[in-house]
PDB file of C-alpha atoms and ligand atoms in Angstrom:
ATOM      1  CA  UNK A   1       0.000   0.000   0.000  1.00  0.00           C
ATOM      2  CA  UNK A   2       0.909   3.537  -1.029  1.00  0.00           C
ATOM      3  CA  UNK A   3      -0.158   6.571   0.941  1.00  0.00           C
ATOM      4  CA  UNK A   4       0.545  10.189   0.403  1.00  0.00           C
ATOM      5  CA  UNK A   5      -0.353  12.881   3.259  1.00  0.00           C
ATOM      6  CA  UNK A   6      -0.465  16.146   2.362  1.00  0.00           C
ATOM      7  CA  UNK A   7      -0.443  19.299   4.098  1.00  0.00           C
ATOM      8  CA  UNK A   8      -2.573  22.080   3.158  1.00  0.00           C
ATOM      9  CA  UNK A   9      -1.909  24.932   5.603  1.00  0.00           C
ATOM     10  CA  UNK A  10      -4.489  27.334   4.546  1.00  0.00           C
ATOM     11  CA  UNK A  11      -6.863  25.116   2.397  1.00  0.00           C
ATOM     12  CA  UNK A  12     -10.137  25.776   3.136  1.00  0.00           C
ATOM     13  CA  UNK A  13     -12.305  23.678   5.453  1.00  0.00           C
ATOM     14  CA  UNK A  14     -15.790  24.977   4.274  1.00  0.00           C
ATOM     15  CA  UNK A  15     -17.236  24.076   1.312  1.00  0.00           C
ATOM     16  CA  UNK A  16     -18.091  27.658   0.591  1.00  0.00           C
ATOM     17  CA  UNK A  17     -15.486  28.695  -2.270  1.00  0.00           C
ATOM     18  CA  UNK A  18     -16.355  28.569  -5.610  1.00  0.00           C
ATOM     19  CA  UNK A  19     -15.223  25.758  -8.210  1.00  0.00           C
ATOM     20  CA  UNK A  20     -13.555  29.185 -10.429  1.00  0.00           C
ATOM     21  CA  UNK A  21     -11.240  30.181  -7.443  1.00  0.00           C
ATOM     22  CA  UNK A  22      -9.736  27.023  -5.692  1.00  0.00           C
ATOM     23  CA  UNK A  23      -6.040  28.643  -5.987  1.00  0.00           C
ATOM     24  CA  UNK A  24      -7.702  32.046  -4.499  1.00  0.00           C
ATOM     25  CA  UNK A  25     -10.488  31.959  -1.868  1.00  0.00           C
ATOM     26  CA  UNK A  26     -10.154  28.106  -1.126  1.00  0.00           C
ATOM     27  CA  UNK A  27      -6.669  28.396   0.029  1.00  0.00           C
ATOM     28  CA  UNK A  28      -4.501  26.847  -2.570  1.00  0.00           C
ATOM     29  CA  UNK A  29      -6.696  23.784  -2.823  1.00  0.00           C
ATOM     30  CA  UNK A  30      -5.900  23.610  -6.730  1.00  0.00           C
ATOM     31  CA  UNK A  31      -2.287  22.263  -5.074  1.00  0.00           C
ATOM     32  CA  UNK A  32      -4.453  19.579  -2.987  1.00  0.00           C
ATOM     33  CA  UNK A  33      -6.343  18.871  -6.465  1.00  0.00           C
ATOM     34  CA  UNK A  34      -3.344  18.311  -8.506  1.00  0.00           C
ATOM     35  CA  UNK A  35      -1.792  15.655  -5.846  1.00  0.00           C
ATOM     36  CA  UNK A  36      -4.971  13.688  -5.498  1.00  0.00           C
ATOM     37  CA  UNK A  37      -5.243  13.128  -9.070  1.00  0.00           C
ATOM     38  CA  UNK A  38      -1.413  12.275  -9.063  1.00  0.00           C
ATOM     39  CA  UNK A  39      -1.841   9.963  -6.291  1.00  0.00           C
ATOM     40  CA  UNK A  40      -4.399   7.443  -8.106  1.00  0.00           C
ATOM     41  CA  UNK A  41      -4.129   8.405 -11.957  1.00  0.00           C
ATOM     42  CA  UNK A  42      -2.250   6.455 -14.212  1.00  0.00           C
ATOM     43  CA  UNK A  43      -3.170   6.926 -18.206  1.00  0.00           C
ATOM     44  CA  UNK A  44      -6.283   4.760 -18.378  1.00  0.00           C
ATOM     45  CA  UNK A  45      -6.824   3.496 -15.189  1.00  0.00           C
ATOM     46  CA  UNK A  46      -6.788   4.454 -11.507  1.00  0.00           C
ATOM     47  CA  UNK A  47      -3.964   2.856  -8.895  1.00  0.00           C
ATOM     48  CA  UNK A  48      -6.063   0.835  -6.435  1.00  0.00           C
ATOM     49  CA  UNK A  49      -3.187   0.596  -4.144  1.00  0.00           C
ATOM     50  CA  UNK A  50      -3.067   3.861  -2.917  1.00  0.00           C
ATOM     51  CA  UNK A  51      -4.749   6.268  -0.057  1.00  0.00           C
ATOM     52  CA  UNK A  52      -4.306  10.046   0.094  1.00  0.00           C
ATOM     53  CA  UNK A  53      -5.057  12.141   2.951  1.00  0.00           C
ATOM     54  CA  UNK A  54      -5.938  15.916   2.680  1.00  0.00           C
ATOM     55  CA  UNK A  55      -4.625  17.295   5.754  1.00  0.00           C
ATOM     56  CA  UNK A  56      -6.685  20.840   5.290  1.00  0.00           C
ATOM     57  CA  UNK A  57      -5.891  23.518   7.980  1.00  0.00           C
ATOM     58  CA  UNK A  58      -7.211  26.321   6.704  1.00  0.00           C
ATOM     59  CA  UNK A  59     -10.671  28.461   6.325  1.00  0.00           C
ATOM     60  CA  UNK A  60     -12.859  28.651   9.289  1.00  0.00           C
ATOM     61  CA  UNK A  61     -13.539  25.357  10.282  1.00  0.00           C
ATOM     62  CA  UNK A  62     -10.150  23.488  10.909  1.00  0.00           C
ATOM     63  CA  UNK A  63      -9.308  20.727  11.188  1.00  0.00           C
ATOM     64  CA  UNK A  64     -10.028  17.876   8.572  1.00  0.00           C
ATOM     65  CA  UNK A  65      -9.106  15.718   6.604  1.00  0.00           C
ATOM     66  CA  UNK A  66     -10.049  14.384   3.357  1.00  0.00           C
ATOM     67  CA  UNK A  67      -9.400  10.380   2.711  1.00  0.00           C
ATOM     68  CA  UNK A  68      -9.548   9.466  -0.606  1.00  0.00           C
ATOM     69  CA  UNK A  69      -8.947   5.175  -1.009  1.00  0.00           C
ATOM     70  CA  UNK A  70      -8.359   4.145  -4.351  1.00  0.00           C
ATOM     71  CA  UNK A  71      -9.817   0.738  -3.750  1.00  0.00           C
ATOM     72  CA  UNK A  72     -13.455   2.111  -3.358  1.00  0.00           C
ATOM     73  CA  UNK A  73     -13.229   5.598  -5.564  1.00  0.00           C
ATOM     74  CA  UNK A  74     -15.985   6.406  -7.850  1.00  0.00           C
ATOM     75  CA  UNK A  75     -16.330   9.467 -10.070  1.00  0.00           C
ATOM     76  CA  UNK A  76     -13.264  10.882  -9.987  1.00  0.00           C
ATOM     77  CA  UNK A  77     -11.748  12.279 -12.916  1.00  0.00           C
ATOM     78  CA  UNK A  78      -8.345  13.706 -14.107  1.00  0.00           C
ATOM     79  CA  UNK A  79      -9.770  17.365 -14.736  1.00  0.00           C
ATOM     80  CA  UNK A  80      -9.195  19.008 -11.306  1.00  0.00           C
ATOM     81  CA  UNK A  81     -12.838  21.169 -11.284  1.00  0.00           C
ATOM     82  CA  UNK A  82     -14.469  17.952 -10.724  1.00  0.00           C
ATOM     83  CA  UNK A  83     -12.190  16.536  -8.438  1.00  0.00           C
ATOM     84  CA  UNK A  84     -12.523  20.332  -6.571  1.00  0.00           C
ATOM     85  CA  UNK A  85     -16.266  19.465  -6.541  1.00  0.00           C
ATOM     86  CA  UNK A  86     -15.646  16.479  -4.687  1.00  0.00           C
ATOM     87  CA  UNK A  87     -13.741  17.641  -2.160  1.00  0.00           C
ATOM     88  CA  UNK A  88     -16.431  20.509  -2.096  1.00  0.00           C
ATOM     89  CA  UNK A  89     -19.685  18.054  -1.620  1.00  0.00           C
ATOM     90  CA  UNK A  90     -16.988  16.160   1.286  1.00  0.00           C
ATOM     91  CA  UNK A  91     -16.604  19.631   3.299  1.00  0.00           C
ATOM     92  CA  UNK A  92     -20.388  20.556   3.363  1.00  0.00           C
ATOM     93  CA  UNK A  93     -21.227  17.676   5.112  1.00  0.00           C
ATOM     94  CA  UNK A  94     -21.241  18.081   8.952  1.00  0.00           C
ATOM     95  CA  UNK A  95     -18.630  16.186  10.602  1.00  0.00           C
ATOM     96  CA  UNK A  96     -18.853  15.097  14.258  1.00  0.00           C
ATOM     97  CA  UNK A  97     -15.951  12.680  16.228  1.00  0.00           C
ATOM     98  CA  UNK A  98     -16.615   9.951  13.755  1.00  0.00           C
ATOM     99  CA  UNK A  99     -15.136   9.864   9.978  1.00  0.00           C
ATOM    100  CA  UNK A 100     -18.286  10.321   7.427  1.00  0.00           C
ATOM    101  CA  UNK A 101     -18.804   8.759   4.112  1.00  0.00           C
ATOM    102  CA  UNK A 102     -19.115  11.209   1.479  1.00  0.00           C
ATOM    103  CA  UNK A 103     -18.868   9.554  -1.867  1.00  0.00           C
ATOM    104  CA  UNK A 104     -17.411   6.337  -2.740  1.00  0.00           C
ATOM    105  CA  UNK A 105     -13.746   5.756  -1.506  1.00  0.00           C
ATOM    106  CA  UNK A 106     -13.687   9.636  -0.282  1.00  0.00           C
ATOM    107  CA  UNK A 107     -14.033  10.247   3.673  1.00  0.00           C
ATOM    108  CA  UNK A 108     -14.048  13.502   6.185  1.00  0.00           C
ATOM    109  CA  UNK A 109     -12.823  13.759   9.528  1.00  0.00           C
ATOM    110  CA  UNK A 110     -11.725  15.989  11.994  1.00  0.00           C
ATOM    111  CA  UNK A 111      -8.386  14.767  12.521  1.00  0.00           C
ATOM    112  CA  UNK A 112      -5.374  16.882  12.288  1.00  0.00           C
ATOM    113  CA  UNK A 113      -1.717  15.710  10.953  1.00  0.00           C
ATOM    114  CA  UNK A 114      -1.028  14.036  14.268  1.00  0.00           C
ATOM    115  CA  UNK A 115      -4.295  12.084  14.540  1.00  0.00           C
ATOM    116  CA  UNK A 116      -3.585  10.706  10.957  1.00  0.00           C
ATOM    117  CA  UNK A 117       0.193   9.918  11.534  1.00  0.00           C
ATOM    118  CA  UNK A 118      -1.296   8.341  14.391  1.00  0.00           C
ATOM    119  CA  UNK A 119      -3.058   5.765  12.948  1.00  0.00           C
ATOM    120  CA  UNK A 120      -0.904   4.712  10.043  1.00  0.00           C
ATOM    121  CA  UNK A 121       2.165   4.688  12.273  1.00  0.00           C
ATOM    122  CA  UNK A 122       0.568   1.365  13.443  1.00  0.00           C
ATOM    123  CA  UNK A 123       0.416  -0.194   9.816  1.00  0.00           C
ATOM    124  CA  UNK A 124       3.397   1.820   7.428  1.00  0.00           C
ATOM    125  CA  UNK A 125       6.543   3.288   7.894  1.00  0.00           C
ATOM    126  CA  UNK A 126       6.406   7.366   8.072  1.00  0.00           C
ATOM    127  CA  UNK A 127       8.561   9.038   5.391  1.00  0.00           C
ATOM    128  CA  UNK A 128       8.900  12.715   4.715  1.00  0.00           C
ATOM    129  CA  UNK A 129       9.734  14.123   1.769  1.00  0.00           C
ATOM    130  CA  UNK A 130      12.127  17.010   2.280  1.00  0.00           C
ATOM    131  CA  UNK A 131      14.469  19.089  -0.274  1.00  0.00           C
ATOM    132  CA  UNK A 132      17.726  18.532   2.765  1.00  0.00           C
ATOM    133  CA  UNK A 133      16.776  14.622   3.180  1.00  0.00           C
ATOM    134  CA  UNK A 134      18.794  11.063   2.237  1.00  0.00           C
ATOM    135  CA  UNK A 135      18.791  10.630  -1.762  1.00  0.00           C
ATOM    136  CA  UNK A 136      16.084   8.524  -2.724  1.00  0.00           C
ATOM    137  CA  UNK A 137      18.180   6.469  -5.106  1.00  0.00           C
ATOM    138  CA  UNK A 138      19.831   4.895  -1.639  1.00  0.00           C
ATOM    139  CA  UNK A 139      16.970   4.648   0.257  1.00  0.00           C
ATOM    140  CA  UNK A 140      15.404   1.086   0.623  1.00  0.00           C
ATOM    141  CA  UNK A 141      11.831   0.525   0.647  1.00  0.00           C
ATOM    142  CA  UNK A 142      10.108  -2.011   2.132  1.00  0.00           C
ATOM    143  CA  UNK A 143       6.143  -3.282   2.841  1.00  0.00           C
ATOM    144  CA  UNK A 144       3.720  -0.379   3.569  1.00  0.00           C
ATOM    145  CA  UNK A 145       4.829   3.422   3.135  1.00  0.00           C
ATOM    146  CA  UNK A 146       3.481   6.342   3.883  1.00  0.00           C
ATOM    147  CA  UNK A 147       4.905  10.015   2.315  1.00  0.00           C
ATOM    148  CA  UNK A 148       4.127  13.123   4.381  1.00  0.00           C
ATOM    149  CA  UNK A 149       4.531  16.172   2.214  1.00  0.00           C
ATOM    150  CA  UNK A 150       3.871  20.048   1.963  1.00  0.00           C
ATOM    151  CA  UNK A 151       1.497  22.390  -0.095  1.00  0.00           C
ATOM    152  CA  UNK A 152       3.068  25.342  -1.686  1.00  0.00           C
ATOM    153  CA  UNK A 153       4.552  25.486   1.906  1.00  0.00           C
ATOM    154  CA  UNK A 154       7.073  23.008   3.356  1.00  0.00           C
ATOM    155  CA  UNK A 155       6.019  21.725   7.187  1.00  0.00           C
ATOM    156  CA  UNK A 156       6.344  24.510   9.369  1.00  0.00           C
ATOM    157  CA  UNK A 157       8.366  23.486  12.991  1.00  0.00           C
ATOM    158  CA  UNK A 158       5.252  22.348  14.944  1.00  0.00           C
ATOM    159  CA  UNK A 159       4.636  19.595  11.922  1.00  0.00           C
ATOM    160  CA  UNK A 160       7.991  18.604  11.489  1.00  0.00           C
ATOM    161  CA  UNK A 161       8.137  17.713  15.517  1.00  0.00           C
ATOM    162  CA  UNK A 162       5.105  15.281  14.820  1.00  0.00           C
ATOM    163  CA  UNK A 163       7.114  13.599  12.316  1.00  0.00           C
ATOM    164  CA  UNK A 164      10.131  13.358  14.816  1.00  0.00           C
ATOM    165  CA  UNK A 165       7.666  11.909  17.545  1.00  0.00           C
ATOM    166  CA  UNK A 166       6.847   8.973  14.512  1.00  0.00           C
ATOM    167  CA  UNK A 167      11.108   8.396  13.530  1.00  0.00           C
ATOM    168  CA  UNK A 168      10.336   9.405   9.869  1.00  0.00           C
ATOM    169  CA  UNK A 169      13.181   8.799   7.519  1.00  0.00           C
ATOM    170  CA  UNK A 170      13.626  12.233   5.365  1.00  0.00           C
ATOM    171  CA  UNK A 171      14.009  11.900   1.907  1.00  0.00           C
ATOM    172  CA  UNK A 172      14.951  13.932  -0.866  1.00  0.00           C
ATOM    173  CA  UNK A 173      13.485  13.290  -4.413  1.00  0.00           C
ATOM    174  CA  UNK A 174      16.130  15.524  -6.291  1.00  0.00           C
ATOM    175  CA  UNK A 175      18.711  18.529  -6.781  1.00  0.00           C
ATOM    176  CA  UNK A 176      15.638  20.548  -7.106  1.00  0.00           C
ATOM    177  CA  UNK A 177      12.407  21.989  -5.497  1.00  0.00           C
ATOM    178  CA  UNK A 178       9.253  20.298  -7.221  1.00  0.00           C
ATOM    179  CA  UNK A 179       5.712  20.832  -7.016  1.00  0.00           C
ATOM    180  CA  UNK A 180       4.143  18.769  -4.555  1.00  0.00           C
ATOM    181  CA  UNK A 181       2.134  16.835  -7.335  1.00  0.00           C
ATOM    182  CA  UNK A 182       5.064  16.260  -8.973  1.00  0.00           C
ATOM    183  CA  UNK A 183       6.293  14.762  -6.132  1.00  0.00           C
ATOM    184  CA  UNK A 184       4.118  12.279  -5.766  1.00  0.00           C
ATOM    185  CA  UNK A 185       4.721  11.403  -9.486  1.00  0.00           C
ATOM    186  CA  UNK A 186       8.360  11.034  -8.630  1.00  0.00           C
ATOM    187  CA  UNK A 187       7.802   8.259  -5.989  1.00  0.00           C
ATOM    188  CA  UNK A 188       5.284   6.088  -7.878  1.00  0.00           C
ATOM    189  CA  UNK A 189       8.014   5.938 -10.638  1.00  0.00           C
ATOM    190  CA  UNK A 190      10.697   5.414  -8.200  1.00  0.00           C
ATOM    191  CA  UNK A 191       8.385   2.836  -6.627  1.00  0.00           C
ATOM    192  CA  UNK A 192       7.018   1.060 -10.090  1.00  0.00           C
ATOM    193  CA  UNK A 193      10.532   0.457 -10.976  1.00  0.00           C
ATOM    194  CA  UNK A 194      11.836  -1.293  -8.148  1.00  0.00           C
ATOM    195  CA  UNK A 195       8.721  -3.749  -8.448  1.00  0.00           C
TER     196      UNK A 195
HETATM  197  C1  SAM B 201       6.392  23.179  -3.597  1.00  0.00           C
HETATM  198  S1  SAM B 201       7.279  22.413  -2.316  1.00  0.00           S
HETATM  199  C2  SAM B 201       7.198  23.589  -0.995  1.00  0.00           C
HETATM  200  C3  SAM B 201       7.862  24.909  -1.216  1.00  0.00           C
HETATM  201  C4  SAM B 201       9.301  24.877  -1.647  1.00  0.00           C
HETATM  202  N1  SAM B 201      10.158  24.337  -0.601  1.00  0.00           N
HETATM  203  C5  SAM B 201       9.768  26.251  -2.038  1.00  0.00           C
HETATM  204  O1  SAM B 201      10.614  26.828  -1.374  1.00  0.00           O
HETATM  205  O2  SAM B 201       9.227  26.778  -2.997  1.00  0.00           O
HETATM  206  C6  SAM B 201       6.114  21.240  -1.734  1.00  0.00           C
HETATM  207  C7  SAM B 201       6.617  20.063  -0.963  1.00  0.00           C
HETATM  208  O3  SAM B 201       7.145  19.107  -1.860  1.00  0.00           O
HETATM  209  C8  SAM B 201       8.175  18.366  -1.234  1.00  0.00           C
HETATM  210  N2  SAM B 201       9.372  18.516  -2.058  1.00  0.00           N
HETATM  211  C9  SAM B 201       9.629  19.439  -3.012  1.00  0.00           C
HETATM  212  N3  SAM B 201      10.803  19.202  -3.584  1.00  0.00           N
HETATM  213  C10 SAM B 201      11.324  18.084  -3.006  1.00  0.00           C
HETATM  214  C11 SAM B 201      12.516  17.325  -3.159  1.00  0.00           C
HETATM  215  N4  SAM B 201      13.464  17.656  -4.028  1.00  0.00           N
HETATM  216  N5  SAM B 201      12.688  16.227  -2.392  1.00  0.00           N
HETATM  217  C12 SAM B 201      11.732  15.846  -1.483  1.00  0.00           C
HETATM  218  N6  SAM B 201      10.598  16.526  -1.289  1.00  0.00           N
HETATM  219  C13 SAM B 201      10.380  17.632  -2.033  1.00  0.00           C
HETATM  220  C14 SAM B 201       8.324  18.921   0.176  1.00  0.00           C
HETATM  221  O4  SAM B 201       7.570  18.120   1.073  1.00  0.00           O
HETATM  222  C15 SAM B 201       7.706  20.309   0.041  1.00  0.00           C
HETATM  223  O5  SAM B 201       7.203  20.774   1.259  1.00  0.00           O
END
């Protein structure tokens, strides 16, 4: 199993933005958009192996987060305004303690970066994708991951100590700063190959 976490500091937890403006009044969600669909798309099919987790700390009613599970996901398609209206339908319903169903294979909760690291500390290794970590190319991989990564932001100090608290191993894709989607891209490939 492959999961990706990402961090969106000031995505928007209401579902009150409009589908025109997700890089503007939803808080950079288009970032959020891009990953999901680079989590799960490959050119005609989706990756059933995979889980992504919105971590969405923005907007008025933080936390949540979004869990998208490749296994079960229904109507999700590659152009990111429909993928934005997903996540949109997922943040108007109310959320209590308990995670709620909102379409098929996509989830809300209230829990915030630690909850999540939480729970799939118990099942996958934690690894965090930073610019300064080991090189990729001499990592070794093994059994259930899980890749923590930024937004437009990198992990601010509070969110880096949660990843401390779980031992995740810091890795670095490449010489350079990527997008976060691209990312995600990266370690598939990296992944697919040594299959
Ligand atoms: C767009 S970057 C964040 C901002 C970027 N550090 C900058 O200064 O513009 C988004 C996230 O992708 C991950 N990332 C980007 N480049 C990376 C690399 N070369 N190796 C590992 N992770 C990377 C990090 O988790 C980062 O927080």
């Amino acid at each position: 199993m492959r999961r990706f976490v990402i961090v969106g500091h000031r995505a928007s937890t209401t579902g009150d933005f409009k589908l025109d403006d997700v890089c503007g009044g939803a808080g950079r969600l288009d970032v959020l958009l891009r990953c999901v669909n680079s989590s799960f798309f490959l050119s005609h099919s989706l990756r059933r192996d995979v889980e992504a987790f919105l971590v969405m700390k923005g907007g008025e009613d933080p936390p949540k987060t979004l869990r998208f599970v490749g296994d079960g996901l229904r109507y999700l398609n590659p152009d990111e305004r429909s993928t934005a209206s997903l996540v949109r339908n997922a943040l108007l319903r109310k959320v209590g303690d308990e995670e709620v169903g909102s379409s098929p294979g996509i989830f809300i909760s209230r829990m915030d970066l630690g909850d999540v690291l939480e729970k799939l500390a118990e099942v996958s290794e934690i690894i965090y994708l930073k610019e300064d970590g080991e090189d990729v190319r001499d990592v070794t991989f093994d059994g259930d991951l899980t890749f923590v990564l930024g937004d437009d932001r990198d992990l601010d100090e509070d969110e880096e100590a949660i990843l401390k608290k779980y031992s995740a191993r810091s890795v670095r894709l490449g010489p350079l700063s990527y997008h976060s989607d691209h990312c995600i891209t990266i370690v598939h490939n990296e992944l697919d190959r040594r299959q």
